[in-house]
Short mmCIF file of C-alpha atoms and ligand atoms in Angstrom, two decimals:
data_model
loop_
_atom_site.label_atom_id
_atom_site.label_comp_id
_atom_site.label_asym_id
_atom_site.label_seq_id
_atom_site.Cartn_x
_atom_site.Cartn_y
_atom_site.Cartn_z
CA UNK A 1378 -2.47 9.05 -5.67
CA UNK A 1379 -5.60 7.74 -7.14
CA UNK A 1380 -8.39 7.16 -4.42
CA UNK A 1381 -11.55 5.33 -5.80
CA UNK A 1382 -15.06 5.19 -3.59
CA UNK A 1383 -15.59 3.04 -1.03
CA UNK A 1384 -18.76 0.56 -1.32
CA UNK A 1385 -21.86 2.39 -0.18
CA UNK A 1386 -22.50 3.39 3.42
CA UNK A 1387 -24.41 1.24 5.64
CA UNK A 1388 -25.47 1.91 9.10
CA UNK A 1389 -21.73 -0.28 10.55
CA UNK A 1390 -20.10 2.83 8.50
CA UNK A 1391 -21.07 5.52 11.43
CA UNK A 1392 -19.47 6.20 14.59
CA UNK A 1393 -21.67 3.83 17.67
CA UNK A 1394 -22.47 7.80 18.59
CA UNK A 1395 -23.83 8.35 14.85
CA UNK A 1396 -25.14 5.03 14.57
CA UNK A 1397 -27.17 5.36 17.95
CA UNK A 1398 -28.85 8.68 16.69
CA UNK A 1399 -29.80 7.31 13.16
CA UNK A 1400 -31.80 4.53 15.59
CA UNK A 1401 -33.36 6.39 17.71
CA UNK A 1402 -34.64 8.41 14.88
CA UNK A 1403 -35.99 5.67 13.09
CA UNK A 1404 -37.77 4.23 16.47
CA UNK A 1405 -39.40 7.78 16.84
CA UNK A 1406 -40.91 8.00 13.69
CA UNK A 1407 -41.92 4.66 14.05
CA UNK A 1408 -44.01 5.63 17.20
CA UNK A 1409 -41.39 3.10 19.03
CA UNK A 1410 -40.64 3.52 22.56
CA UNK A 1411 -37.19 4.91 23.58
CA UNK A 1412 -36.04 2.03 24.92
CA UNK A 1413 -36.15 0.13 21.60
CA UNK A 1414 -33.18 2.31 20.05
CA UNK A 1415 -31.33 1.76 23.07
CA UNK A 1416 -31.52 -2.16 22.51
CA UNK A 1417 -30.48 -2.08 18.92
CA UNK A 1418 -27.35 -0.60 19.31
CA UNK A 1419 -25.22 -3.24 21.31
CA UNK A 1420 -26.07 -5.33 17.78
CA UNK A 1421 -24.09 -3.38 15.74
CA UNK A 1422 -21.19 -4.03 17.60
CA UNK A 1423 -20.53 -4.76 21.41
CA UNK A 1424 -22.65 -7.85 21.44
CA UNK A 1425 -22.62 -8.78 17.58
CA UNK A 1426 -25.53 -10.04 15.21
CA UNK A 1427 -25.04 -11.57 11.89
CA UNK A 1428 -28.09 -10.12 10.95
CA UNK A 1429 -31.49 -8.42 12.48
CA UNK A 1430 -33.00 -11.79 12.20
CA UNK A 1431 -31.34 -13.40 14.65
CA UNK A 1432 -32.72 -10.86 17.07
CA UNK A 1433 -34.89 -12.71 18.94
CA UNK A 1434 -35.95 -10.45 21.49
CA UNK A 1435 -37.27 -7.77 19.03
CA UNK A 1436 -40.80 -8.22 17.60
CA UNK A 1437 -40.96 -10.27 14.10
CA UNK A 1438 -42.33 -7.23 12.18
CA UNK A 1439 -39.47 -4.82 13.57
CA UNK A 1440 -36.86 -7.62 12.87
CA UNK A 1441 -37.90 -7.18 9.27
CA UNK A 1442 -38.03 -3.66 9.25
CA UNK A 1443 -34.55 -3.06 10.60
CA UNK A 1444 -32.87 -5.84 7.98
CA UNK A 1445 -34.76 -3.96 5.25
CA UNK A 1446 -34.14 -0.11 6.35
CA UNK A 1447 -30.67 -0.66 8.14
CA UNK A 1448 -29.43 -4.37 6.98
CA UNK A 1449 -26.05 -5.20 8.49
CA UNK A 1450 -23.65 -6.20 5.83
CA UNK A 1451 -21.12 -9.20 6.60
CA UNK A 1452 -17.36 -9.80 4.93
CA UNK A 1453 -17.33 -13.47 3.10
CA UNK A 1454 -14.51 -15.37 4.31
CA UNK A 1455 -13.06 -16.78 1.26
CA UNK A 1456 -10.53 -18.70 2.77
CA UNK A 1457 -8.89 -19.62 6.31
CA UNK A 1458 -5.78 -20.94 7.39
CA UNK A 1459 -5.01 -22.23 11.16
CA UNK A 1460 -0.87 -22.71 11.85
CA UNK A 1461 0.50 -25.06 13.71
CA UNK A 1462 1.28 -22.53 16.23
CA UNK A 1463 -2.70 -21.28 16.30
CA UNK A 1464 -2.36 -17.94 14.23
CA UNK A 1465 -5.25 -17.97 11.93
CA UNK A 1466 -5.42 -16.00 8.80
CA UNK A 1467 -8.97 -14.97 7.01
CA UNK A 1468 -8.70 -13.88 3.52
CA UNK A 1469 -12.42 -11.82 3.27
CA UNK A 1470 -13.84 -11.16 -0.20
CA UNK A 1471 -15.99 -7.75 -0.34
CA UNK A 1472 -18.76 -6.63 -1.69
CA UNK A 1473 -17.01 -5.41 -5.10
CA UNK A 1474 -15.21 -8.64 -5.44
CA UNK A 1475 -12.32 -7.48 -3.91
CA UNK A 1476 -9.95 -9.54 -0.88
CA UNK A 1477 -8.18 -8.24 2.23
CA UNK A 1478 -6.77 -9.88 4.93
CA UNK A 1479 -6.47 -10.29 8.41
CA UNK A 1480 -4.04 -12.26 11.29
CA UNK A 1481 -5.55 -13.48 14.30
CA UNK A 1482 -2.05 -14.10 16.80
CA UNK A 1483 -3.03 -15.86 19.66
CA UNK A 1484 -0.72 -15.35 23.07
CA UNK A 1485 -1.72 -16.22 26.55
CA UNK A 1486 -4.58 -14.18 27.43
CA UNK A 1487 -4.05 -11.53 24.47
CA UNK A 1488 -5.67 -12.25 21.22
CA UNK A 1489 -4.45 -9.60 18.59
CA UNK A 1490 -5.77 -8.90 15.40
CA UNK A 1491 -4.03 -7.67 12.41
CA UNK A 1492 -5.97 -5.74 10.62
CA UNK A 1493 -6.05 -4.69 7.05
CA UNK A 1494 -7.26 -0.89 5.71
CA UNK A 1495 -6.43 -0.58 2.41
CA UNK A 1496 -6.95 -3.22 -1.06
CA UNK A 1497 -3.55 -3.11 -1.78
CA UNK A 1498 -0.99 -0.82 -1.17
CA UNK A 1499 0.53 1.99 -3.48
CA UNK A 1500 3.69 2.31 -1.31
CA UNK A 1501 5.68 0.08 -2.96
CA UNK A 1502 7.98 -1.33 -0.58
CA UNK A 1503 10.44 -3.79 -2.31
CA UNK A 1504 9.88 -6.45 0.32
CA UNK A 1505 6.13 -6.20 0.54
CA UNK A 1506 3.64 -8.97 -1.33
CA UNK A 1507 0.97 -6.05 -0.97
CA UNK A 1508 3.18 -3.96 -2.00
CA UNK A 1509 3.76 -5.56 -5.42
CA UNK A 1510 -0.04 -5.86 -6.23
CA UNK A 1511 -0.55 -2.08 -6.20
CA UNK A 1512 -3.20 0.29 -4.70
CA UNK A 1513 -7.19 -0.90 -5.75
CA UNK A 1514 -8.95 0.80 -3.10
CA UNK A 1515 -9.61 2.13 0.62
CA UNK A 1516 -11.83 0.01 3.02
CA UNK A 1517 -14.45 1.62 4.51
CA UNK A 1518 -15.04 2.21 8.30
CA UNK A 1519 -17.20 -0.86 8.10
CA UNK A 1520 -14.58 -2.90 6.27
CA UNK A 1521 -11.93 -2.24 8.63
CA UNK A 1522 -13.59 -2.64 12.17
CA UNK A 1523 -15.78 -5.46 10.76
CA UNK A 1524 -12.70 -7.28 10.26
CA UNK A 1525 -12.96 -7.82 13.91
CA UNK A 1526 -16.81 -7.83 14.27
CA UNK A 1527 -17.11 -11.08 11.83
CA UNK A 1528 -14.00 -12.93 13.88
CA UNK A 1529 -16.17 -12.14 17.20
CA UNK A 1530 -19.38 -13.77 15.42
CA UNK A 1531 -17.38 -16.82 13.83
CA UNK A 1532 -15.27 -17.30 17.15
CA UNK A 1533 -16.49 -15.50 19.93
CA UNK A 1534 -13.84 -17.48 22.10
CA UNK A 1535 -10.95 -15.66 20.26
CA UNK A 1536 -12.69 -12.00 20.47
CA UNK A 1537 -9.29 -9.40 19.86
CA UNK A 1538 -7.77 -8.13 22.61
CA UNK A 1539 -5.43 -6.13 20.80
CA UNK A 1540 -5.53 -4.83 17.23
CA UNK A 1541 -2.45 -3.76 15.20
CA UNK A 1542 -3.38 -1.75 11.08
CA UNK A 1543 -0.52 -3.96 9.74
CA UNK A 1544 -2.55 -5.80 7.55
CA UNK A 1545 -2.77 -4.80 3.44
CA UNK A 1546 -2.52 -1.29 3.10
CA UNK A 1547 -1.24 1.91 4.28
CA UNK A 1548 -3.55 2.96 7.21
CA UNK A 1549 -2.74 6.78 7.19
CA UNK A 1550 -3.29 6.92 3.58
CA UNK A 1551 -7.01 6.30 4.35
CA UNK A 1552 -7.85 8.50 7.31
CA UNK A 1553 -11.20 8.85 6.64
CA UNK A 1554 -11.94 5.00 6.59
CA UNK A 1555 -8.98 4.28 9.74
CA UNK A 1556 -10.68 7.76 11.50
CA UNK A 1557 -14.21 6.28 12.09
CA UNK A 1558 -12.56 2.43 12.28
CA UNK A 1559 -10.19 3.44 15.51
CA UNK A 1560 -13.76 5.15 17.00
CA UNK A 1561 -15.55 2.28 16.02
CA UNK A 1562 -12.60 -0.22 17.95
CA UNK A 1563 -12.03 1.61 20.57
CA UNK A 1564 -16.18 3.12 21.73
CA UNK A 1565 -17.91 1.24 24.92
CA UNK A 1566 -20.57 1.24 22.99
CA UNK A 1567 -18.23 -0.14 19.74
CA UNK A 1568 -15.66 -2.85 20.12
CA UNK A 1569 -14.53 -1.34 23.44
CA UNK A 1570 -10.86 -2.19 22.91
CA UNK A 1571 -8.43 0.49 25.18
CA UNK A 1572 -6.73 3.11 22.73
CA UNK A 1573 -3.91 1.58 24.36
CA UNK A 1574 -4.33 -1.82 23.19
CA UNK A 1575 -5.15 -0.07 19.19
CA UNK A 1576 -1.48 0.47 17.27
CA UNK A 1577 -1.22 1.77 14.24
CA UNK A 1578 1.92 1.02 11.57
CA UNK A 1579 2.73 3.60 9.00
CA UNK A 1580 5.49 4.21 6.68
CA UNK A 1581 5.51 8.06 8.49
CA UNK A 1582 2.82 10.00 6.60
CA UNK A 1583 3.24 12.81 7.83
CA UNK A 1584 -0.12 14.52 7.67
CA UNK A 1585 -2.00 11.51 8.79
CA UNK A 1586 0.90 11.27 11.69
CA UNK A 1587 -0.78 14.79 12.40
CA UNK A 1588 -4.04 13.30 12.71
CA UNK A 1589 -3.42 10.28 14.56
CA UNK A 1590 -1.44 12.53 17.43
CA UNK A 1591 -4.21 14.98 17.55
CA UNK A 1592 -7.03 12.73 18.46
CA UNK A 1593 -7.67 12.81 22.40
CA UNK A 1594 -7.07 8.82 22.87
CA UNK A 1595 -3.60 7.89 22.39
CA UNK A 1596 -3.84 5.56 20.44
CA UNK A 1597 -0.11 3.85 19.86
CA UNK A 1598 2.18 4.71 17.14
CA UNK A 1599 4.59 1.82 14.72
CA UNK A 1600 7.17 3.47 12.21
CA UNK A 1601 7.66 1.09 9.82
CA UNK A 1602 11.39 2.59 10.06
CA UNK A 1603 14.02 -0.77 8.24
CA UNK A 1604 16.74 1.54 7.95
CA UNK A 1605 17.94 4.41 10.40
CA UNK A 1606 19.84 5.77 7.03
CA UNK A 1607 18.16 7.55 4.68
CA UNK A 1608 19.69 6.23 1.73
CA UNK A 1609 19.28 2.66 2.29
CA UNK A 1610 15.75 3.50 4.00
CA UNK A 1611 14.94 4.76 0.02
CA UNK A 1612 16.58 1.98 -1.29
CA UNK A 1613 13.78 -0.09 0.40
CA UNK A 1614 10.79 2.08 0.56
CA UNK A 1615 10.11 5.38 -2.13
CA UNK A 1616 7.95 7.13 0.59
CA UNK A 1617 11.45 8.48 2.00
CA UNK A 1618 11.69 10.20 -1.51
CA UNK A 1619 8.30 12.27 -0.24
CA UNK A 1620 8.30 12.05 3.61
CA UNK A 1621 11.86 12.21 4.86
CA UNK A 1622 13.17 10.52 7.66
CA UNK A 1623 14.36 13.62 9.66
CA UNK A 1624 10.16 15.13 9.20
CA UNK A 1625 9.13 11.32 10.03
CA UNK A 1626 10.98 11.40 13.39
CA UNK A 1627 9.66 15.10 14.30
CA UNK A 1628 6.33 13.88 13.30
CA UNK A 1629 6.50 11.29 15.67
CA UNK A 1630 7.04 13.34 18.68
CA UNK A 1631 3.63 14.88 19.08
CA UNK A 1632 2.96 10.87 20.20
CA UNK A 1633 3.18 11.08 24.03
CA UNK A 1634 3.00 7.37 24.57
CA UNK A 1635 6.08 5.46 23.62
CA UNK A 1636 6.54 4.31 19.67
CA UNK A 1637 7.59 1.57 18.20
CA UNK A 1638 10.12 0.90 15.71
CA UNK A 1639 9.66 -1.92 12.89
CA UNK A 1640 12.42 -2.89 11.44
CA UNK A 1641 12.49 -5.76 8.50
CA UNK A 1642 16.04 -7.71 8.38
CA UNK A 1643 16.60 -8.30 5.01
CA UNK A 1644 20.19 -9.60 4.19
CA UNK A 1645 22.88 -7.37 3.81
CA UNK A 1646 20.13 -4.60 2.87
CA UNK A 1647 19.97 -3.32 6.44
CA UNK A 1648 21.50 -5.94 9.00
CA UNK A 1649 25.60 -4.63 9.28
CA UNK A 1650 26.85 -3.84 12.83
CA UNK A 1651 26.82 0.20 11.08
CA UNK A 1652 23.22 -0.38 10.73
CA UNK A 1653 22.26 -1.54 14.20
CA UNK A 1654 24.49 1.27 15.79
CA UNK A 1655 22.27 3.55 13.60
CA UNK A 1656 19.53 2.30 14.62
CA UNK A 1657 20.37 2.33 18.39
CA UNK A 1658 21.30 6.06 18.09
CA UNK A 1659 18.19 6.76 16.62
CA UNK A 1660 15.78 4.61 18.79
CA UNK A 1661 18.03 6.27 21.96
CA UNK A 1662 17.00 9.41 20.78
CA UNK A 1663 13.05 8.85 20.04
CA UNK A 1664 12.91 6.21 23.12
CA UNK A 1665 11.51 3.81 20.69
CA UNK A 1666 11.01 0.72 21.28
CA UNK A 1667 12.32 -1.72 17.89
CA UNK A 1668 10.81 -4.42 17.10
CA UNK A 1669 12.83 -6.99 14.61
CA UNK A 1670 10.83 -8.82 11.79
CA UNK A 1671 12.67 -11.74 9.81
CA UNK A 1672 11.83 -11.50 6.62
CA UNK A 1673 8.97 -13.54 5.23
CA UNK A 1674 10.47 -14.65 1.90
CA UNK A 1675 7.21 -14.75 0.56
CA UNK A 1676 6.53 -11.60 0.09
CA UNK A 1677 10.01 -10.45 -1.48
CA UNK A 1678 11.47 -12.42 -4.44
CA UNK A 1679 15.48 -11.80 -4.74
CA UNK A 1680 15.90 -10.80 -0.64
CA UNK A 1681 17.01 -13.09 1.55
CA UNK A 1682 15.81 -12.77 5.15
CA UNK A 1683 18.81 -12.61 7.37
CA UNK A 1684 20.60 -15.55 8.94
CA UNK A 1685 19.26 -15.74 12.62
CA UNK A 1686 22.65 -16.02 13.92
CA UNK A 1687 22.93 -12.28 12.00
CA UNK A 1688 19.63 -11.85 13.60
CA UNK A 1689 20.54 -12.36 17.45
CA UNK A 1690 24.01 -10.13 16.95
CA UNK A 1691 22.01 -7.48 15.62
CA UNK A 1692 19.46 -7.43 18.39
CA UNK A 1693 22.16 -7.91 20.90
CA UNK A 1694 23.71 -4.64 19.63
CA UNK A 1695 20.64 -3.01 20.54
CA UNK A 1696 20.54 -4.24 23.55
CA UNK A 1697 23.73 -3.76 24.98
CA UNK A 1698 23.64 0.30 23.75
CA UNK A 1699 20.48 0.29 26.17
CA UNK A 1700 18.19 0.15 23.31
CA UNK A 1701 14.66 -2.14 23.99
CA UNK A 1702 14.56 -4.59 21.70
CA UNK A 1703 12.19 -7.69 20.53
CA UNK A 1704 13.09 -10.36 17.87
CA UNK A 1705 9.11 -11.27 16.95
CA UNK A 1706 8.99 -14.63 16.16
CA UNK A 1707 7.63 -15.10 12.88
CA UNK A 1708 4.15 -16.62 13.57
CA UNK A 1709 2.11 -18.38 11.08
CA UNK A 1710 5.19 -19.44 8.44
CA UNK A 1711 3.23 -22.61 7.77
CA UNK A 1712 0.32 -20.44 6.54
CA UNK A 1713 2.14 -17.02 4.68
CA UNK A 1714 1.10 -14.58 7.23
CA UNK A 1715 3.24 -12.13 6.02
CA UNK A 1716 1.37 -9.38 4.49
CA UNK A 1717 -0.60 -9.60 1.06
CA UNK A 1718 0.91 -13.10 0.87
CA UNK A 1719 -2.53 -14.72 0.90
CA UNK A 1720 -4.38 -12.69 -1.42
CA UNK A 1721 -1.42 -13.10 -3.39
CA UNK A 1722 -0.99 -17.28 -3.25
CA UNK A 1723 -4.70 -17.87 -3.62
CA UNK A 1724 -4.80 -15.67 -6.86
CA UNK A 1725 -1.79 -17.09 -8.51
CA UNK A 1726 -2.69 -20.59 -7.68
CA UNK A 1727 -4.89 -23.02 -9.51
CA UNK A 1728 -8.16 -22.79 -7.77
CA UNK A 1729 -8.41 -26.55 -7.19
CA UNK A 1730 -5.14 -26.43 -4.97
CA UNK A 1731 -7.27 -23.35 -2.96
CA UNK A 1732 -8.42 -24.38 0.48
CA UNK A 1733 -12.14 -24.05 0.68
CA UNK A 1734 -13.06 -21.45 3.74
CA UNK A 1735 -14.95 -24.35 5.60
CA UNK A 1736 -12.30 -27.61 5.37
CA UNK A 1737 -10.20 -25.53 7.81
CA UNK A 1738 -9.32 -28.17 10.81
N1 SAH B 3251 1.65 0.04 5.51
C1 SAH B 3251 1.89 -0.01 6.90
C2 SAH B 3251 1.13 -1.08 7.61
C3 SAH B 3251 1.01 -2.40 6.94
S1 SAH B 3251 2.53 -3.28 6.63
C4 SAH B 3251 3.36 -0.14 7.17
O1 SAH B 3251 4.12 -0.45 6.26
O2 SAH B 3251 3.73 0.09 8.32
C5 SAH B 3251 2.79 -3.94 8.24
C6 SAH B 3251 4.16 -4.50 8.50
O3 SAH B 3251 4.39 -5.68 7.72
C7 SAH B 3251 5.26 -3.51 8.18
O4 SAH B 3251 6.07 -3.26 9.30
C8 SAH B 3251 6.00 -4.25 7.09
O5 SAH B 3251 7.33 -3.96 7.14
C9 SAH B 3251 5.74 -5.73 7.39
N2 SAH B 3251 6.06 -6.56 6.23
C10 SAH B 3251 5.72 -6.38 4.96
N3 SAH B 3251 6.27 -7.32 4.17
C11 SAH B 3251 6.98 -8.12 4.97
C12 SAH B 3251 7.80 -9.29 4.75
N4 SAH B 3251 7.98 -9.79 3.53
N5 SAH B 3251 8.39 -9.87 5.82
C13 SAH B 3251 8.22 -9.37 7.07
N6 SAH B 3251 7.46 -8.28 7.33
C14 SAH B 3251 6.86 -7.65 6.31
FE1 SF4 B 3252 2.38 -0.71 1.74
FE2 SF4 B 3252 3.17 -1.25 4.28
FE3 SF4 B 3252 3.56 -3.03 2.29
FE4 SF4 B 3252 4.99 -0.78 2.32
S1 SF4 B 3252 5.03 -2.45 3.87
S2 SF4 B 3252 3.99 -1.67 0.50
S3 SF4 B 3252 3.49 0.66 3.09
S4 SF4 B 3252 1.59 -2.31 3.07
#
């Protein structure tokens, strides 16, 4: 799998730990007293700047110093959407040119960000719109946890409560980037959002499973699982062909805290009574909870998402086998939330149609 560099390292790229060392360093040599360093760090992240400018309580000449020795790079929102139902999607164009995406679902007091970690994906899923653009790139620490820094300093109101990696890209196919990121989310002196309140989805790689499960914060854990079958599971996704199920699912138990199972109807792909017993064996016997997705035809020319009468049998199945299950309501249909489907729509159509990133209601 071909893995290109990341743009170059700036100071958001570090661990707050890191980051806070580099700064005090740099105050020290600058004769600065200590307790300059220790007011630059909440910038970087727990209290957000758009740039050392805007610093006010900092000296004019050390303002200028920090944006030329340690400027703090920002993601360019090409283009948002707001849904009737108040999910908001950002499409961010990077440094290089290139465009991710994230989901901000609103609900009650929870605010959760989907996050992307990858530019593209080289997975390949048939039902994916990221999928079907192919792999161009890994995001860097910065570019994944500043998804979430530049919502907090367009809209501090809707600063995440929750973050989910189901954004573009496979997150454990860039644990380098995702490693720092989920230190960078999750650090008082970062984001400061509980491990518990951080999931990440994978397609069960299993080395970066390994990773994941051996970091001390238990973080949470989504299988992107669609079929409890291996055959039709590698009729959907070509990862089985590498990472079988059966090493998937033993994977999955070095997670102590509860997983979750995501599981994409798609019409008579993965949505017969056989499959939902299947899946209720297998959730039974990884207490997983399974969380049901209609398909967002968007992304998947030649599926059809399953009917939702098809939908509520199926879950009901689940249910009454003891199995814990959640029909997510698709959020954001007005505004293809589904994965990739932005990046996607705004490249294909004619740029005139293209909603500029500031006309947004
Ligand atoms: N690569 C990781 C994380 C990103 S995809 C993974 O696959 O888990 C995040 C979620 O979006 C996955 O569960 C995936 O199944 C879902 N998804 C992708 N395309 C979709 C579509 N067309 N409709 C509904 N969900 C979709
Ligand atoms: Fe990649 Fe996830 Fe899409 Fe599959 S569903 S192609 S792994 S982003």
């Amino acid at each position: 799998m071909t893995t290109r560099r990341t743009t170059p390292a700036t100071i958001l790229d570090l661990p707050p730990a890191e980051a806070a060392s580099r700064l005090a360093g740099w105050c020290q040599e600058r004769n600065l007293p200590a307790f300059r360093a220790r007011q630059l760090l909440p910038y970087l992240w727990s209290r957000p700047l758009p740039a050392w400018g805007d610093a006010t309580d900092l000296p004019r000449s050390l303002r200028d110093q920090l944006q030329a020795d340690w400027p703090l790079p920002r993601l360019d929102l090409a283009q948002e959407q707001i849904s009737s139902d108040g999910t908001r999607k950002f499409l961010w164009r990077l440094a290089d040119g290139e465009a991710i995406e994230s989901v901000l679902i609103p609900s009650g007091e929870r605010r959760t960000l989907c996050i992307s970690s990858q530019a593209g994906c080289a997975l390949g899923c048939i039902f994916c719109a990221t999928g079907r653009m192919g792999f161009r790139r890994n995001l860097s620490p910065f570019e994944i946890a500043g998804q979430a820094r530049e919502v907090i300093l367009r809209t501090p109101d809707l600063r995440p409560t929750n973050i989910v990696f189901m954004g573009m890209g496979e997150p454990l196919l860039n644990w380098p980037g995702v490693d720092v990121a989920l230190t960078i989310l999750n650090a008082p002196e970062g984001l400061g959002i509980g491990a518990r309140h951080i999931t990440v989805s994978t397609v069960g790689i299993v080395p970066g499973m390994q990773a994941l499960a051996a970091r001390p914060e238990q973080f949470r854990l989504a299988i992107s699982l669609h079929a409890a079958d291996p055959e039709r599971r590698l009729a959907l996704m070509p990862i089985e062909k590498k990472y079988h199920l059966a090493e998937v699912l033993q994977a999955a138990r070095a997670f102590t805290k509860r997983i979750t199972f995501e599981y994409v109807l798609i019409g008579g792909r993965n949505d017969t009574d056989r499959d939902a017993d299947q899946l209720a064996r297998l959730a039974r016997r990884m207490s997983a909870l399974v969380n049901l997705l209609p398909l967002h035809p968007g992304g998947a020319p030649g599926l059809t998402p399953t009917a939702p009468a098809r939908i509520r049998a199926f879950a009901d199945r689940l249910l009454t086998q003891g199995v814990e299950a959640v029909v997510r309501r698709s959020r954001g249909l007005d505004i293809s939330a589904a994965c990739g489907q932005l990046r996607v729509e705004s490249e294909a159509r004619p740029a005139r149609s293209r909603k500029p990133a500031d006309a947004t209601p």
